[in-house]
Amino acid sequence: MFLALRELSFARGRFALMGGVVALIAILMVLLSGLAVGLANDGVSGLQRIKATSFAFQKDVSKDSAFSRSVVGPDAVEAWQKQPGVAEAAPFGNTLVNARTSRGVEIDLALFGVETDSFLVPQPAEGSAPAHEGEVAISSTAAEEGVEIGDTVTLEPSGTELTVVGVLADQNTFGHVDVGYLPLRSWQEIKAGVQPGDDVPSRVYDEFTAVAVKAKDGSTVDLAAGDKAAGTSSLTREDSYGASPGYTAETSTLQLIQVFLYAISALVVGAFFTVLTIQRRQELAVLRAMGASTRYLLRDSLLQSFVLLVVSAGVGIGIGLAAGGAISSTPMPFALEAGPIIGATALLIVLGLLGAGVAVIRVTRIDPLTALGGSR
């Protein structure tokens, strides 16, 4: 490390410039990571909170729009309840609505219809869970917009009224829309477009979006066998995220941006050390002439790169976390989590070292005669 540290101290301006570039990449990495997590939470946090391990949708329904197109009936629930490894299976309804509260607050809701005695009923942080028709428990983000317990939510254009009886813990959103839990029977009437005072056909109460399946602890449910018996198409809870509006497109776009960011970081670091190696050619040749091994020179160059990358990335991450903390207080879907940031930082350093390693390979080709003035 002697040569590497001396060069870092001597050429402070040169390495500061490179460190600044790496720090900027690290800042962008943190912000992209926070945006990716925030968008994912805003799109599927409602599904993440559900205790189901899988959802059984209508047979052959399009996987990317299953929650909006699927229709299944009670027979599917009964079939799934009999499957080996299944602890519980219950109807689940999902639909998006526009509403206005008695306080004049306009709000969009993703209504989750559940049976009031099923495992799908959430435990509210405030108030109570919906136990009777016409009651709804809303997400905490909806409460932040001005909806309170006791408010009456009027759905448009049907005019159906729901009474807010509880506020859920944590974020519960679906497709960037606040979630509201209500009894399945009320959901079925809303889904069918039933208006107050209308006669409701009996078939309305036999239709819902999917069967929510909960596996027994330590058991694995054979989804293919269950689908064959129930005439459904199943997705694990994680796979069902792709059926949330816009989720796949958003996550794919951000992942592509992150891939390009990492590739750019490797190229930038590699280009910097390529130029640096060319400038150091005479000095490195002298060291070779004095007996320094190729392994020593490579190790020295890579350790120099590692120090630069770690220090610069640390500075960039610190600035990125500070900026992310400020962004988190805004309505923008942004959330900082340690896991993605640590993983992205490690990847940034590894790719940077790979770029530097490719650049310093030319060290192995330095001829000691160059330092001695000889000609080849």
GROMACS .gro file of C-alpha atoms in nm:
model
  376
    1MET     CA    1   0.000   0.000   0.000
    2PHE     CA    2   0.301   0.234   0.025
    3LEU     CA    3   0.295   0.344  -0.338
    4ALA     CA    4  -0.084   0.356  -0.353
    5LEU     CA    5  -0.116   0.578  -0.044
    6ARG     CA    6   0.166   0.808  -0.156
    7GLU     CA    7  -0.006   0.859  -0.491
    8LEU     CA    8  -0.341   0.927  -0.326
    9SER     CA    9  -0.174   1.194  -0.113
   10PHE     CA   10   0.038   1.344  -0.392
   11ALA     CA   11  -0.229   1.361  -0.666
   12ARG     CA   12  -0.510   1.483  -0.442
   13GLY     CA   13  -0.682   1.688  -0.712
   14ARG     CA   14  -0.686   1.405  -0.962
   15PHE     CA   15  -0.827   1.152  -0.716
   16ALA     CA   16  -1.071   1.407  -0.570
   17LEU     CA   17  -1.217   1.456  -0.917
   18MET     CA   18  -1.261   1.084  -0.963
   19GLY     CA   19  -1.396   1.047  -0.610
   20GLY     CA   20  -1.650   1.319  -0.683
   21VAL     CA   21  -1.776   1.126  -0.985
   22VAL     CA   22  -1.811   0.806  -0.780
   23ALA     CA   23  -1.987   1.000  -0.503
   24LEU     CA   24  -2.238   1.139  -0.753
   25ILE     CA   25  -2.304   0.788  -0.881
   26ALA     CA   26  -2.356   0.671  -0.521
   27ILE     CA   27  -2.602   0.955  -0.457
   28LEU     CA   28  -2.799   0.863  -0.767
   29MET     CA   29  -2.787   0.498  -0.662
   30VAL     CA   30  -2.939   0.577  -0.320
   31LEU     CA   31  -3.212   0.794  -0.473
   32LEU     CA   32  -3.299   0.532  -0.734
   33SER     CA   33  -3.308   0.263  -0.467
   34GLY     CA   34  -3.542   0.472  -0.253
   35LEU     CA   35  -3.764   0.547  -0.550
   36ALA     CA   36  -3.779   0.180  -0.650
   37VAL     CA   37  -3.876   0.072  -0.298
   38GLY     CA   38  -4.122   0.358  -0.264
   39LEU     CA   39  -4.296   0.279  -0.592
   40ALA     CA   40  -4.311  -0.091  -0.505
   41ASN     CA   41  -4.465  -0.014  -0.165
   42ASP     CA   42  -4.711   0.229  -0.319
   43GLY     CA   43  -4.812  -0.030  -0.575
   44VAL     CA   44  -4.845  -0.351  -0.373
   45SER     CA   45  -4.812  -0.277   0.001
   46GLY     CA   46  -5.179  -0.371   0.038
   47LEU     CA   47  -5.105  -0.716  -0.103
   48GLN     CA   48  -4.788  -0.747   0.106
   49ARG     CA   49  -4.995  -0.703   0.424
   50ILE     CA   50  -5.239  -0.982   0.332
   51LYS     CA   51  -5.177  -1.309   0.516
   52ALA     CA   52  -5.250  -1.523   0.207
   53THR     CA   53  -4.969  -1.724   0.047
   54SER     CA   54  -5.135  -1.741  -0.295
   55PHE     CA   55  -5.438  -1.625  -0.495
   56ALA     CA   56  -5.650  -1.847  -0.721
   57PHE     CA   57  -5.796  -1.648  -1.010
   58GLN     CA   58  -6.033  -1.732  -1.292
   59LYS     CA   59  -5.894  -1.998  -1.522
   60ASP     CA   60  -5.672  -1.867  -1.803
   61VAL     CA   61  -5.716  -1.505  -1.694
   62SER     CA   62  -5.448  -1.261  -1.809
   63LYS     CA   63  -5.180  -1.262  -1.539
   64ASP     CA   64  -5.100  -0.890  -1.571
   65SER     CA   65  -5.462  -0.784  -1.506
   66ALA     CA   66  -5.595  -1.070  -1.295
   67PHE     CA   67  -5.728  -0.850  -1.015
   68SER     CA   68  -5.943  -0.646  -1.254
   69ARG     CA   69  -6.068  -0.925  -1.484
   70SER     CA   70  -6.097  -1.238  -1.274
   71VAL     CA   71  -6.434  -1.369  -1.153
   72VAL     CA   72  -6.465  -1.689  -0.946
   73GLY     CA   73  -6.739  -1.845  -0.737
   74PRO     CA   74  -6.803  -2.033  -0.410
   75ASP     CA   75  -6.724  -2.372  -0.565
   76ALA     CA   76  -6.362  -2.266  -0.608
   77VAL     CA   77  -6.338  -2.176  -0.239
   78GLU     CA   78  -6.473  -2.516  -0.135
   79ALA     CA   79  -6.232  -2.695  -0.367
   80TRP     CA   80  -5.932  -2.506  -0.231
   81GLN     CA   81  -6.034  -2.566   0.130
   82LYS     CA   82  -6.003  -2.941   0.067
   83GLN     CA   83  -5.652  -2.925  -0.079
   84PRO     CA   84  -5.361  -3.079   0.120
   85GLY     CA   85  -5.148  -2.823   0.300
   86VAL     CA   86  -5.414  -2.552   0.293
   87ALA     CA   87  -5.491  -2.400   0.632
   88GLU     CA   88  -5.763  -2.163   0.512
   89ALA     CA   89  -5.918  -2.043   0.188
   90ALA     CA   90  -6.153  -1.747   0.164
   91PRO     CA   91  -6.316  -1.525  -0.101
   92PHE     CA   92  -6.137  -1.203  -0.189
   93GLY     CA   93  -6.275  -0.910  -0.386
   94ASN     CA   94  -6.089  -0.617  -0.539
   95THR     CA   95  -6.211  -0.311  -0.725
   96LEU     CA   96  -6.113   0.055  -0.764
   97VAL     CA   97  -6.364   0.334  -0.692
   98ASN     CA   98  -6.387   0.711  -0.667
   99ALA     CA   99  -6.538   0.856  -0.352
  100ARG     CA  100  -6.605   1.171  -0.155
  101THR     CA  101  -6.626   1.196   0.224
  102SER     CA  102  -6.880   1.386   0.431
  103ARG     CA  103  -6.600   1.640   0.493
  104GLY     CA  104  -6.569   1.703   0.120
  105VAL     CA  105  -6.242   1.511   0.077
  106GLU     CA  106  -6.213   1.345  -0.264
  107ILE     CA  107  -6.038   1.010  -0.250
  108ASP     CA  108  -5.972   0.703  -0.465
  109LEU     CA  109  -6.001   0.367  -0.294
  110ALA     CA  110  -5.902   0.011  -0.376
  111LEU     CA  111  -6.180  -0.179  -0.202
  112PHE     CA  112  -6.084  -0.522  -0.065
  113GLY     CA  113  -6.394  -0.730   0.001
  114VAL     CA  114  -6.347  -0.999   0.268
  115GLU     CA  115  -6.568  -1.217   0.482
  116THR     CA  116  -6.581  -1.067   0.829
  117ASP     CA  117  -6.483  -1.396   0.997
  118SER     CA  118  -6.196  -1.487   0.761
  119PHE     CA  119  -5.821  -1.466   0.809
  120LEU     CA  120  -5.810  -1.176   0.562
  121VAL     CA  121  -5.964  -0.927   0.804
  122PRO     CA  122  -5.687  -0.688   0.919
  123GLN     CA  123  -5.634  -0.562   1.272
  124PRO     CA  124  -5.676  -0.182   1.263
  125ALA     CA  125  -5.440   0.049   1.448
  126GLU     CA  126  -5.737   0.271   1.537
  127GLY     CA  127  -6.107   0.193   1.564
  128SER     CA  128  -6.237  -0.151   1.469
  129ALA     CA  129  -6.244  -0.389   1.175
  130PRO     CA  130  -6.550  -0.378   0.948
  131ALA     CA  131  -6.806  -0.618   1.096
  132HIS     CA  132  -7.132  -0.506   0.933
  133GLU     CA  133  -7.243  -0.416   0.584
  134GLY     CA  134  -7.166  -0.058   0.490
  135GLU     CA  135  -6.855  -0.034   0.710
  136VAL     CA  136  -6.500   0.020   0.586
  137ALA     CA  137  -6.153   0.033   0.740
  138ILE     CA  138  -5.916   0.261   0.551
  139SER     CA  139  -5.538   0.273   0.515
  140SER     CA  140  -5.327   0.512   0.719
  141THR     CA  141  -5.235   0.704   0.403
  142ALA     CA  142  -5.604   0.775   0.341
  143ALA     CA  143  -5.631   0.905   0.698
  144GLU     CA  144  -5.339   1.137   0.627
  145GLU     CA  145  -5.541   1.287   0.341
  146GLY     CA  146  -5.815   1.392   0.582
  147VAL     CA  147  -6.043   1.088   0.614
  148GLU     CA  148  -6.138   1.019   0.977
  149ILE     CA  149  -6.319   0.751   1.172
  150GLY     CA  150  -6.689   0.827   1.167
  151ASP     CA  151  -6.682   0.991   0.824
  152THR     CA  152  -6.927   0.877   0.560
  153VAL     CA  153  -6.767   0.787   0.228
  154THR     CA  154  -6.999   0.821  -0.070
  155LEU     CA  155  -6.900   0.625  -0.379
  156GLU     CA  156  -6.945   0.789  -0.717
  157PRO     CA  157  -7.158   0.762  -0.924
  158SER     CA  158  -7.361   0.490  -0.746
  159GLY     CA  159  -7.416   0.695  -0.430
  160THR     CA  160  -7.341   0.397  -0.205
  161GLU     CA  161  -7.240   0.514   0.142
  162LEU     CA  162  -6.976   0.353   0.362
  163THR     CA  163  -6.898   0.445   0.721
  164VAL     CA  164  -6.532   0.461   0.823
  165VAL     CA  165  -6.489   0.248   1.137
  166GLY     CA  166  -6.113   0.192   1.149
  167VAL     CA  167  -5.768   0.300   1.029
  168LEU     CA  168  -5.517   0.032   0.931
  169ALA     CA  169  -5.159   0.020   1.055
  170ASP     CA  170  -4.871   0.089   0.817
  171GLN     CA  171  -4.907   0.167   0.450
  172ASN     CA  172  -5.180  -0.018   0.262
  173THR     CA  173  -5.204   0.077  -0.104
  174PHE     CA  174  -5.279  -0.104  -0.427
  175GLY     CA  175  -5.188   0.042  -0.765
  176HIS     CA  176  -5.096   0.371  -0.591
  177VAL     CA  177  -5.450   0.389  -0.446
  178ASP     CA  178  -5.543   0.373  -0.076
  179VAL     CA  179  -5.695   0.043   0.038
  180GLY     CA  180  -6.029   0.011   0.214
  181TYR     CA  181  -6.144  -0.318   0.368
  182LEU     CA  182  -6.518  -0.387   0.378
  183PRO     CA  183  -6.750  -0.690   0.414
  184LEU     CA  184  -6.761  -0.909   0.104
  185ARG     CA  185  -7.137  -0.870   0.065
  186SER     CA  186  -7.106  -0.489   0.047
  187TRP     CA  187  -6.818  -0.522  -0.198
  188GLN     CA  188  -7.021  -0.751  -0.424
  189GLU     CA  189  -7.304  -0.497  -0.444
  190ILE     CA  190  -7.059  -0.217  -0.524
  191LYS     CA  191  -6.884  -0.427  -0.788
  192ALA     CA  192  -7.219  -0.509  -0.952
  193GLY     CA  193  -7.315  -0.140  -0.959
  194VAL     CA  194  -7.611  -0.186  -0.728
  195GLN     CA  195  -7.757   0.146  -0.614
  196PRO     CA  196  -7.945   0.205  -0.287
  197GLY     CA  197  -8.298   0.069  -0.312
  198ASP     CA  198  -8.230  -0.164  -0.606
  199ASP     CA  199  -8.330  -0.530  -0.606
  200VAL     CA  200  -8.012  -0.735  -0.597
  201PRO     CA  201  -7.997  -1.053  -0.811
  202SER     CA  202  -7.881  -1.357  -0.612
  203ARG     CA  203  -7.597  -1.421  -0.857
  204VAL     CA  204  -7.425  -1.103  -0.736
  205TYR     CA  205  -7.340  -1.273  -0.407
  206ASP     CA  206  -7.179  -1.569  -0.585
  207GLU     CA  207  -6.905  -1.372  -0.758
  208PHE     CA  208  -6.573  -1.232  -0.634
  209THR     CA  209  -6.223  -1.170  -0.767
  210ALA     CA  210  -6.016  -1.459  -0.634
  211VAL     CA  211  -5.971  -1.723  -0.367
  212ALA     CA  212  -5.713  -1.621  -0.108
  213VAL     CA  213  -5.526  -1.931   0.007
  214LYS     CA  214  -5.322  -1.960   0.326
  215ALA     CA  215  -5.085  -2.256   0.355
  216LYS     CA  216  -5.029  -2.441   0.680
  217ASP     CA  217  -4.711  -2.354   0.867
  218GLY     CA  218  -4.423  -2.549   0.716
  219SER     CA  219  -4.637  -2.685   0.432
  220THR     CA  220  -4.619  -2.626   0.059
  221VAL     CA  221  -4.942  -2.619  -0.138
  222ASP     CA  222  -4.947  -2.787  -0.479
  223LEU     CA  223  -5.093  -2.498  -0.676
  224ALA     CA  224  -5.120  -2.697  -1.000
  225ALA     CA  225  -5.323  -2.971  -0.833
  226GLY     CA  226  -5.544  -2.716  -0.661
  227ASP     CA  227  -5.606  -2.533  -0.987
  228LYS     CA  228  -5.702  -2.858  -1.158
  229ALA     CA  229  -5.953  -2.939  -0.885
  230ALA     CA  230  -6.098  -2.587  -0.859
  231GLY     CA  231  -6.075  -2.481  -1.224
  232THR     CA  232  -5.861  -2.177  -1.141
  233SER     CA  233  -5.524  -2.021  -1.222
  234SER     CA  234  -5.304  -1.953  -0.920
  235LEU     CA  235  -5.029  -1.706  -0.847
  236THR     CA  236  -4.820  -1.688  -0.534
  237ARG     CA  237  -4.866  -1.365  -0.343
  238GLU     CA  238  -4.531  -1.236  -0.469
  239ASP     CA  239  -4.613  -1.327  -0.830
  240SER     CA  240  -4.951  -1.156  -0.798
  241TYR     CA  241  -4.776  -0.820  -0.754
  242GLY     CA  242  -4.740  -0.810  -1.131
  243ALA     CA  243  -5.120  -0.789  -1.158
  244SER     CA  244  -5.118  -0.455  -0.976
  245PRO     CA  245  -5.171  -0.165  -1.221
  246GLY     CA  246  -4.838  -0.036  -1.350
  247TYR     CA  247  -4.624  -0.243  -1.112
  248THR     CA  248  -4.433  -0.445  -1.373
  249ALA     CA  249  -4.370  -0.147  -1.601
  250GLU     CA  250  -4.246   0.072  -1.315
  251THR     CA  251  -4.016  -0.185  -1.159
  252SER     CA  252  -3.876  -0.295  -1.495
  253THR     CA  253  -3.798   0.063  -1.592
  254LEU     CA  254  -3.618   0.139  -1.267
  255GLN     CA  255  -3.425  -0.188  -1.280
  256LEU     CA  256  -3.309  -0.105  -1.633
  257ILE     CA  257  -3.195   0.240  -1.517
  258GLN     CA  258  -3.005   0.084  -1.227
  259VAL     CA  259  -2.835  -0.168  -1.457
  260PHE     CA  260  -2.716   0.113  -1.682
  261LEU     CA  261  -2.601   0.310  -1.377
  262TYR     CA  262  -2.385   0.020  -1.257
  263ALA     CA  263  -2.245  -0.036  -1.606
  264ILE     CA  264  -2.161   0.334  -1.633
  265SER     CA  265  -1.990   0.329  -1.294
  266ALA     CA  266  -1.769   0.038  -1.401
  267LEU     CA  267  -1.682   0.210  -1.728
  268VAL     CA  268  -1.610   0.546  -1.560
  269VAL     CA  269  -1.383   0.393  -1.297
  270GLY     CA  270  -1.216   0.172  -1.557
  271ALA     CA  271  -1.153   0.467  -1.790
  272PHE     CA  272  -1.004   0.673  -1.505
  273PHE     CA  273  -0.761   0.402  -1.404
  274THR     CA  274  -0.674   0.330  -1.766
  275VAL     CA  275  -0.559   0.689  -1.808
  276LEU     CA  276  -0.386   0.679  -1.469
  277THR     CA  277  -0.203   0.359  -1.559
  278ILE     CA  278  -0.079   0.506  -1.885
  279GLN     CA  279   0.049   0.813  -1.699
  280ARG     CA  280   0.225   0.591  -1.442
  281ARG     CA  281   0.386   0.367  -1.701
  282GLN     CA  282   0.741   0.493  -1.642
  283GLU     CA  283   0.712   0.472  -1.262
  284LEU     CA  284   0.570   0.120  -1.277
  285ALA     CA  285   0.843   0.014  -1.516
  286VAL     CA  286   1.104   0.138  -1.269
  287LEU     CA  287   0.942  -0.071  -0.994
  288ARG     CA  288   0.950  -0.374  -1.222
  289ALA     CA  289   1.317  -0.311  -1.296
  290MET     CA  290   1.382  -0.295  -0.919
  291GLY     CA  291   1.229  -0.639  -0.875
  292ALA     CA  292   0.863  -0.567  -0.796
  293SER     CA  293   0.646  -0.859  -0.904
  294THR     CA  294   0.342  -0.829  -1.128
  295ARG     CA  295   0.128  -0.949  -0.838
  296TYR     CA  296   0.260  -0.669  -0.618
  297LEU     CA  297   0.180  -0.402  -0.877
  298LEU     CA  298  -0.169  -0.537  -0.941
  299ARG     CA  299  -0.245  -0.560  -0.570
  300ASP     CA  300  -0.118  -0.208  -0.512
  301SER     CA  301  -0.334  -0.066  -0.792
  302LEU     CA  302  -0.647  -0.254  -0.684
  303LEU     CA  303  -0.606  -0.150  -0.319
  304GLN     CA  304  -0.574   0.208  -0.435
  305SER     CA  305  -0.899   0.167  -0.630
  306PHE     CA  306  -1.068   0.007  -0.330
  307VAL     CA  307  -0.976   0.295  -0.098
  308LEU     CA  308  -1.101   0.550  -0.350
  309LEU     CA  309  -1.427   0.364  -0.412
  310VAL     CA  310  -1.507   0.302  -0.045
  311VAL     CA  311  -1.438   0.658   0.068
  312SER     CA  312  -1.618   0.816  -0.228
  313ALA     CA  313  -1.916   0.580  -0.206
  314GLY     CA  314  -1.941   0.646   0.168
  315VAL     CA  315  -1.955   1.021   0.111
  316GLY     CA  316  -2.211   0.978  -0.168
  317ILE     CA  317  -2.431   0.749   0.039
  318GLY     CA  318  -2.427   0.993   0.330
  319ILE     CA  319  -2.539   1.276   0.104
  320GLY     CA  320  -2.795   1.047  -0.063
  321LEU     CA  321  -2.944   0.945   0.272
  322ALA     CA  322  -2.975   1.307   0.376
  323ALA     CA  323  -3.146   1.395   0.048
  324GLY     CA  324  -3.364   1.086   0.075
  325GLY     CA  325  -3.473   1.183   0.425
  326ALA     CA  326  -3.592   1.518   0.290
  327ILE     CA  327  -3.774   1.353  -0.001
  328SER     CA  328  -3.946   1.104   0.232
  329SER     CA  329  -4.136   1.389   0.394
  330THR     CA  330  -4.298   1.478   0.059
  331PRO     CA  331  -4.592   1.302  -0.114
  332MET     CA  332  -4.346   1.137  -0.354
  333PRO     CA  333  -4.345   0.754  -0.322
  334PHE     CA  334  -3.999   0.719  -0.171
  335ALA     CA  335  -3.872   0.483   0.099
  336LEU     CA  336  -3.520   0.410   0.220
  337GLU     CA  337  -3.439   0.053   0.323
  338ALA     CA  338  -3.101  -0.071   0.439
  339GLY     CA  339  -3.098  -0.395   0.238
  340PRO     CA  340  -3.125  -0.249  -0.115
  341ILE     CA  341  -2.878   0.030  -0.034
  342ILE     CA  342  -2.618  -0.210   0.109
  343GLY     CA  343  -2.657  -0.444  -0.187
  344ALA     CA  344  -2.630  -0.159  -0.438
  345THR     CA  345  -2.322  -0.019  -0.262
  346ALA     CA  346  -2.147  -0.355  -0.266
  347LEU     CA  347  -2.229  -0.395  -0.634
  348LEU     CA  348  -2.100  -0.045  -0.709
  349ILE     CA  349  -1.766  -0.122  -0.539
  350VAL     CA  350  -1.731  -0.465  -0.702
  351LEU     CA  351  -1.806  -0.331  -1.050
  352GLY     CA  352  -1.571  -0.040  -0.989
  353LEU     CA  353  -1.295  -0.282  -0.894
  354LEU     CA  354  -1.365  -0.489  -1.203
  355GLY     CA  355  -1.334  -0.178  -1.416
  356ALA     CA  356  -1.009  -0.087  -1.243
  357GLY     CA  357  -0.883  -0.444  -1.269
  358VAL     CA  358  -0.933  -0.449  -1.644
  359ALA     CA  359  -0.747  -0.120  -1.670
  360VAL     CA  360  -0.442  -0.228  -1.468
  361ILE     CA  361  -0.398  -0.551  -1.661
  362ARG     CA  362  -0.167  -0.350  -1.884
  363VAL     CA  363   0.065  -0.332  -1.582
  364THR     CA  364   0.163  -0.690  -1.654
  365ARG     CA  365   0.289  -0.582  -1.998
  366ILE     CA  366   0.532  -0.317  -1.872
  367ASP     CA  367   0.886  -0.391  -1.982
  368PRO     CA  368   1.157  -0.300  -1.728
  369LEU     CA  369   1.382  -0.196  -2.019
  370THR     CA  370   1.149   0.101  -2.068
  371ALA     CA  371   1.269   0.245  -1.738
  372LEU     CA  372   1.633   0.178  -1.828
  373GLY     CA  373   1.612   0.356  -2.163
  374GLY     CA  374   1.657   0.042  -2.367
  375SER     CA  375   1.495  -0.012  -2.704
  376ARG     CA  376   1.306  -0.319  -2.804
   0.00000   0.00000   0.00000
